[in-house]
Short mmCIF file of C-alpha atoms in Angstrom, two decimals:
data_model
loop_
_atom_site.label_atom_id
_atom_site.label_comp_id
_atom_site.label_asym_id
_atom_site.label_seq_id
_atom_site.Cartn_x
_atom_site.Cartn_y
_atom_site.Cartn_z
CA MET A 1 169.33 61.26 122.62
CA LYS A 2 169.37 64.98 123.28
CA THR A 3 167.25 65.54 120.16
CA ILE A 4 164.69 62.97 121.32
CA ASN A 5 164.44 64.61 124.73
CA THR A 6 163.94 67.99 123.10
CA ILE A 7 161.15 66.59 120.94
CA LEU A 8 159.49 64.98 123.96
CA VAL A 9 159.63 68.21 125.95
CA ALA A 10 158.24 70.20 123.03
CA THR A 11 155.43 67.68 122.53
CA LEU A 12 154.55 67.75 126.23
CA PHE A 13 154.52 71.56 126.14
CA LEU A 14 152.11 71.57 123.18
CA VAL A 15 149.79 69.09 124.88
CA LEU A 16 149.71 71.10 128.11
CA THR A 17 149.21 74.36 126.20
CA SER A 18 146.36 72.81 124.22
CA SER A 19 144.73 71.57 127.43
CA ILE A 20 145.01 74.96 129.08
CA LEU A 21 143.53 76.69 126.04
CA THR A 22 140.69 74.17 125.93
CA LEU A 23 139.89 74.66 129.60
CA THR A 24 139.93 78.43 129.13
CA ALA A 25 137.58 78.21 126.17
CA ASN A 26 135.21 75.93 128.08
CA ALA A 27 135.10 78.27 131.07
CA GLN A 28 133.03 80.93 129.34
CA CYS A 29 130.20 81.61 126.93
CA ASP A 30 131.57 81.29 123.40
CA VAL A 31 130.06 82.09 120.02
CA VAL A 32 130.21 78.76 118.16
CA ASP A 33 128.19 79.47 115.03
CA THR A 34 126.30 82.07 113.01
CA LEU A 35 122.57 81.49 112.64
CA PRO A 36 120.46 82.19 109.54
CA GLY A 37 119.81 85.93 109.54
CA GLY A 38 123.15 86.74 111.14
CA GLY A 39 122.41 85.99 114.80
CA GLN A 40 124.78 84.07 117.04
CA LEU A 41 124.70 80.61 118.61
CA VAL A 42 126.34 80.86 122.02
CA GLU A 43 127.34 77.84 124.11
CA CYS A 44 128.16 78.24 127.81
CA ASN A 45 130.30 75.69 129.65
CA GLY A 46 132.08 76.11 132.96
CA ASN A 47 131.89 79.47 134.71
CA ASP A 48 131.73 82.91 133.11
CA ASN A 49 131.98 85.92 135.43
CA ASN A 50 131.71 88.57 132.73
CA GLY A 51 127.93 88.60 132.25
CA LEU A 52 126.38 88.19 128.82
CA GLN A 53 125.06 90.50 126.12
CA THR A 54 123.81 89.23 122.77
CA THR A 55 123.52 91.00 119.42
CA THR A 56 120.49 92.92 118.18
CA LEU A 57 119.65 89.99 115.87
CA ASN A 58 117.96 86.66 116.68
CA ASP A 59 120.36 84.81 118.97
CA ILE A 60 120.33 81.47 120.82
CA VAL A 61 122.19 80.99 124.09
CA ASN A 62 122.60 77.48 125.52
CA MET A 63 123.78 77.26 129.12
CA ASN A 64 124.76 73.62 129.37
CA GLN A 65 124.78 71.26 132.36
CA GLY A 66 127.01 72.58 135.14
CA SER A 67 127.68 75.94 133.53
CA SER A 68 127.23 79.22 135.38
CA ILE A 69 127.26 82.97 134.91
CA THR A 70 128.24 84.87 138.04
CA GLY A 71 129.49 88.28 139.06
CA PRO A 72 128.29 91.88 139.19
CA ASP A 73 127.68 92.22 135.45
CA PHE A 74 124.30 91.84 133.81
CA ILE A 75 122.69 89.49 131.30
CA SER A 76 120.92 91.21 128.41
CA LEU A 77 119.52 89.52 125.32
CA SER A 78 119.31 92.92 123.60
CA ALA A 79 116.90 93.35 120.68
CA GLY A 80 115.77 90.53 118.41
CA ASP A 81 113.82 87.33 118.99
CA ASP A 82 116.21 85.52 121.29
CA ILE A 83 116.23 82.15 123.08
CA LEU A 84 117.99 81.49 126.37
CA ASN A 85 118.13 77.84 127.42
CA MET A 86 119.29 76.90 130.92
CA ASN A 87 119.79 73.15 131.23
CA GLY A 88 121.08 72.37 134.71
CA ALA A 89 122.88 75.73 134.81
CA THR A 90 123.23 78.52 137.39
CA ILE A 91 122.93 82.29 137.13
CA MET A 92 124.03 84.32 140.16
CA LEU A 93 123.97 88.08 139.64
CA GLY A 94 123.03 91.38 141.22
CA PRO A 95 120.80 92.82 138.45
CA SER A 96 117.88 91.03 136.78
CA ILE A 97 118.15 88.93 133.66
CA ASN A 98 116.88 91.32 130.98
CA LEU A 99 115.22 89.68 127.98
CA SER A 100 114.89 93.15 126.45
CA THR A 101 112.85 93.88 123.30
CA GLY A 102 111.77 91.20 120.87
CA ASN A 103 109.69 88.04 121.16
CA ASP A 104 112.00 86.15 123.48
CA THR A 105 111.91 82.66 124.97
CA MET A 106 113.58 81.56 128.18
CA ASN A 107 113.67 77.94 129.33
CA VAL A 108 114.87 77.25 132.88
CA LEU A 109 115.07 73.46 133.16
CA ASP A 110 116.74 70.38 134.64
CA GLY A 111 117.72 71.64 138.08
CA SER A 112 118.76 75.14 137.02
CA LYS A 113 119.14 77.89 139.63
CA ILE A 114 118.75 81.65 139.43
CA ILE A 115 119.96 83.62 142.44
CA ASN A 116 119.64 87.39 142.04
CA THR A 117 119.61 90.02 144.72
CA SER A 118 117.12 92.13 142.73
CA GLY A 119 114.46 90.69 140.40
CA CYS A 120 115.21 87.39 138.68
CA ILE A 121 113.75 87.67 135.15
CA ASN A 122 112.61 90.86 133.44
CA ALA A 123 110.90 90.07 130.13
CA ALA A 124 110.52 93.72 129.07
CA SER A 125 108.33 94.45 126.03
CA GLU A 126 106.96 92.29 123.19
CA ASP A 127 105.50 88.76 123.43
CA ASP A 128 107.70 86.55 125.59
CA THR A 129 107.54 82.93 126.71
CA ILE A 130 109.10 81.79 129.99
CA ILE A 131 109.08 78.08 130.83
CA ILE A 132 110.39 77.09 134.27
CA ASP A 133 110.47 73.40 135.20
CA ASN A 134 112.54 71.68 137.89
CA ALA A 135 114.30 74.86 139.00
CA VAL A 136 115.04 77.04 142.02
CA LEU A 137 114.71 80.83 141.97
CA GLU A 138 115.87 83.00 144.86
CA CYS A 139 115.03 86.61 144.10
CA GLY A 140 114.78 89.99 145.77
CA SER A 141 112.29 92.46 144.29
CA ALA A 142 110.45 90.04 141.97
CA GLY A 143 110.59 86.59 140.44
CA VAL A 144 109.30 86.90 136.87
CA ASN A 145 108.24 90.26 135.45
CA GLY A 146 106.42 89.80 132.16
CA ALA A 147 106.05 93.56 131.58
CA ALA A 148 104.36 94.64 128.33
CA GLY A 149 103.32 92.22 125.60
CA ASN A 150 101.23 89.07 125.44
CA ASP A 151 103.35 86.84 127.63
CA ILE A 152 103.22 83.14 128.51
CA VAL A 153 104.61 81.97 131.86
CA GLU A 154 104.53 78.25 132.73
CA LEU A 155 105.76 76.94 136.07
CA SER A 156 106.20 73.39 137.36
CA ASN A 157 108.38 71.56 139.91
CA THR A 158 109.85 74.87 140.99
CA THR A 159 110.51 76.83 144.17
CA PHE A 160 110.37 80.64 144.14
CA THR A 161 111.67 82.51 147.16
CA ILE A 162 111.03 86.27 147.06
CA SER A 163 112.71 88.12 149.90
CA ASN A 164 111.63 91.77 149.46
CA GLN A 165 108.56 93.04 151.29
CA GLY A 166 105.46 93.20 149.10
CA ALA A 167 107.10 91.61 146.03
CA HIS A 168 105.40 89.07 143.76
CA ALA A 169 106.70 85.78 142.40
CA VAL A 170 105.06 86.42 139.01
CA THR A 171 103.91 89.74 137.57
CA THR A 172 102.72 89.89 133.97
CA SER A 173 101.74 93.56 133.89
CA ASN A 174 100.18 94.92 130.64
CA ASP A 175 98.38 93.19 127.76
CA ASP A 176 96.91 89.69 127.52
CA ASP A 177 98.93 87.14 129.44
CA GLN A 178 98.73 83.44 130.31
CA ILE A 179 100.09 82.03 133.56
CA THR A 180 100.02 78.27 134.11
CA ILE A 181 100.79 76.58 137.43
CA GLY A 182 101.73 72.90 137.21
CA ASN A 183 102.83 70.31 139.75
CA ARG A 184 104.82 71.16 142.88
CA VAL A 185 105.20 74.92 142.51
CA LEU A 186 106.13 76.55 145.81
CA LEU A 187 105.80 80.35 145.85
CA VAL A 188 107.34 81.86 148.98
CA THR A 189 106.67 85.59 149.14
CA ASN A 190 106.94 88.18 151.91
CA ASP A 191 103.45 89.55 152.68
CA ALA A 192 102.15 89.79 149.11
CA GLN A 193 99.92 88.06 146.60
CA SER A 194 102.16 85.51 144.92
CA ILE A 195 100.76 86.25 141.43
CA ASP A 196 99.82 89.63 139.95
CA CYS A 197 98.25 89.32 136.51
CA GLY A 198 98.27 93.08 135.97
CA THR A 199 96.14 94.84 133.35
CA GLY A 200 94.79 93.29 130.18
CA ASP A 201 92.79 90.11 129.59
CA ASP A 202 94.76 87.60 131.66
CA THR A 203 94.23 83.94 132.51
CA LEU A 204 95.57 81.94 135.43
CA THR A 205 95.47 78.19 134.78
CA PHE A 206 95.79 75.46 137.40
CA ALA A 207 97.21 72.40 135.63
CA MET A 208 98.49 70.11 138.35
CA ASN A 209 97.68 66.48 139.13
CA VAL A 210 95.36 66.00 142.10
CA PRO A 211 94.00 62.88 143.84
CA ALA A 212 90.90 61.60 142.06
CA GLU A 213 88.80 61.88 145.22
CA GLN A 214 89.67 65.60 145.52
CA LEU A 215 89.14 66.59 141.90
CA ALA A 216 85.49 67.60 142.28
CA SER A 217 85.98 69.69 145.42
CA ILE A 218 89.05 71.56 144.13
CA SER A 219 87.33 72.17 140.80
CA ALA A 220 84.38 73.67 142.69
CA GLU A 221 86.76 75.98 144.61
CA ILE A 222 88.30 77.25 141.38
CA ALA A 223 84.88 77.83 139.83
CA ALA A 224 83.71 79.82 142.86
CA ALA A 225 86.88 81.91 143.28
CA ASP A 226 87.13 85.56 142.27
CA PRO A 227 89.75 86.07 139.51
CA GLN A 228 90.39 89.62 140.69
CA ALA A 229 91.65 88.55 144.11
CA GLY A 230 91.74 85.21 145.87
CA SER A 231 93.69 82.22 147.03
CA ILE A 232 93.59 78.45 147.00
CA THR A 233 95.54 75.52 148.43
CA ILE A 234 96.16 72.56 146.13
CA ASN A 235 98.20 69.50 147.17
CA GLY A 236 99.42 71.47 150.18
CA TYR A 237 100.74 74.37 148.07
CA PHE A 238 99.24 77.82 148.63
CA TYR A 239 98.57 80.18 145.73
CA SER A 240 97.23 83.73 145.89
CA TRP A 241 96.53 86.10 143.02
CA GLU A 242 95.20 89.50 142.09
CA ARG A 243 94.01 91.32 138.96
CA CYS A 244 93.44 88.17 136.89
CA ASP A 245 90.45 88.02 134.54
CA GLU A 246 89.84 84.27 134.26
CA LEU A 247 90.72 81.22 136.30
CA VAL A 248 91.06 78.09 134.18
CA ASN A 249 90.65 74.58 135.58
CA ALA A 250 93.04 72.18 133.83
CA LEU A 251 93.39 69.78 136.75
CA ASN A 252 93.77 66.09 136.12
CA THR A 253 94.30 62.97 138.18
CA GLY A 254 97.61 62.09 136.56
CA PRO A 255 98.66 58.96 134.68
CA LYS A 256 97.10 55.74 135.88
CA ASN A 257 99.40 53.22 137.48
CA VAL A 258 100.06 50.25 135.22
CA PRO A 259 100.90 47.05 137.14
CA THR A 260 104.44 45.89 136.41
CA LEU A 261 106.56 42.92 137.42
CA SER A 262 109.76 43.24 139.40
CA GLN A 263 112.95 41.52 138.29
CA TRP A 264 112.18 38.48 140.47
CA GLY A 265 108.62 38.49 139.20
CA LEU A 266 109.87 38.28 135.62
CA ILE A 267 112.25 35.44 136.57
CA THR A 268 109.40 33.54 138.26
CA LEU A 269 107.14 34.07 135.24
CA ALA A 270 109.85 32.83 132.89
CA ALA A 271 110.35 29.74 135.08
CA LEU A 272 106.62 28.97 135.07
CA ILE A 273 106.45 29.34 131.30
CA GLY A 274 109.45 27.00 130.99
CA ILE A 275 107.85 24.39 133.27
CA PHE A 276 104.59 24.64 131.31
CA ALA A 277 106.46 24.16 128.03
CA VAL A 278 108.26 21.07 129.40
CA VAL A 279 104.95 19.53 130.61
CA VAL A 280 103.26 20.13 127.25
CA ALA A 281 106.23 18.68 125.35
CA LYS A 282 106.32 15.59 127.61
CA ARG A 283 102.60 14.89 127.09
CA ARG A 284 102.97 15.17 123.34
CA PHE A 285 105.96 12.83 123.43
CA GLN A 286 104.00 10.24 125.50
CA LYS A 287 101.09 10.35 123.06
CA ASN A 288 103.41 9.74 120.16
#
């Protein structure tokens, strides 16, 4: 009996130890695989308060649903062509997220939040792509800084709040950049143009859905606006810009509504079809 109790206690200890180790592993950003070329695949689950710095190779970082990186440390993707995916995750830091050198991609999706007391995203040099959809950014000195390189910034279903005086929500700086504004993008800045295209051959594209009856008038406003400095209100959202070279009209009226039946409508339709089938069958039976 004593032996059995000892075994049970030992087994329970191993189970608890395993659970604790699992929880510890899931509460940080862990390297889970090596990518072709030697880079790392990093998966983030739970909370990590130690920041994040990748290798100088091509790395992929996945911040999964509910994960977060907090604390005073920084996030740096270092050199290499890196990818940072935020899927329903949170980053809360003091310094900016530094994409560093390389052709980097950052996807901020599915209800993700970035709360930084300085700038939120610093793309640094090279050609970078930043896609932000269904997210909230609360930043200090800047929202997205594209810096040098031919950058692509696409925004939709997102709220930017920039607290510092004179700061921009999006700045793409040097070279030839593309900024696209989609549906429901709220840019809240403190006495500044919300978008600064910087130097180079830059385009600002408006790609949101608008009511069909307003399409012509809004399109005319875009065509008449000065790319170098101007503003426009679309769907109640205010956008202002400076130092852009071309304004592109990619407005559309959205998907057309297709009539559908409710659950009771489907039940009624099925009942009518059944009644019709019974009537047809009865007539055929009477003829025979």
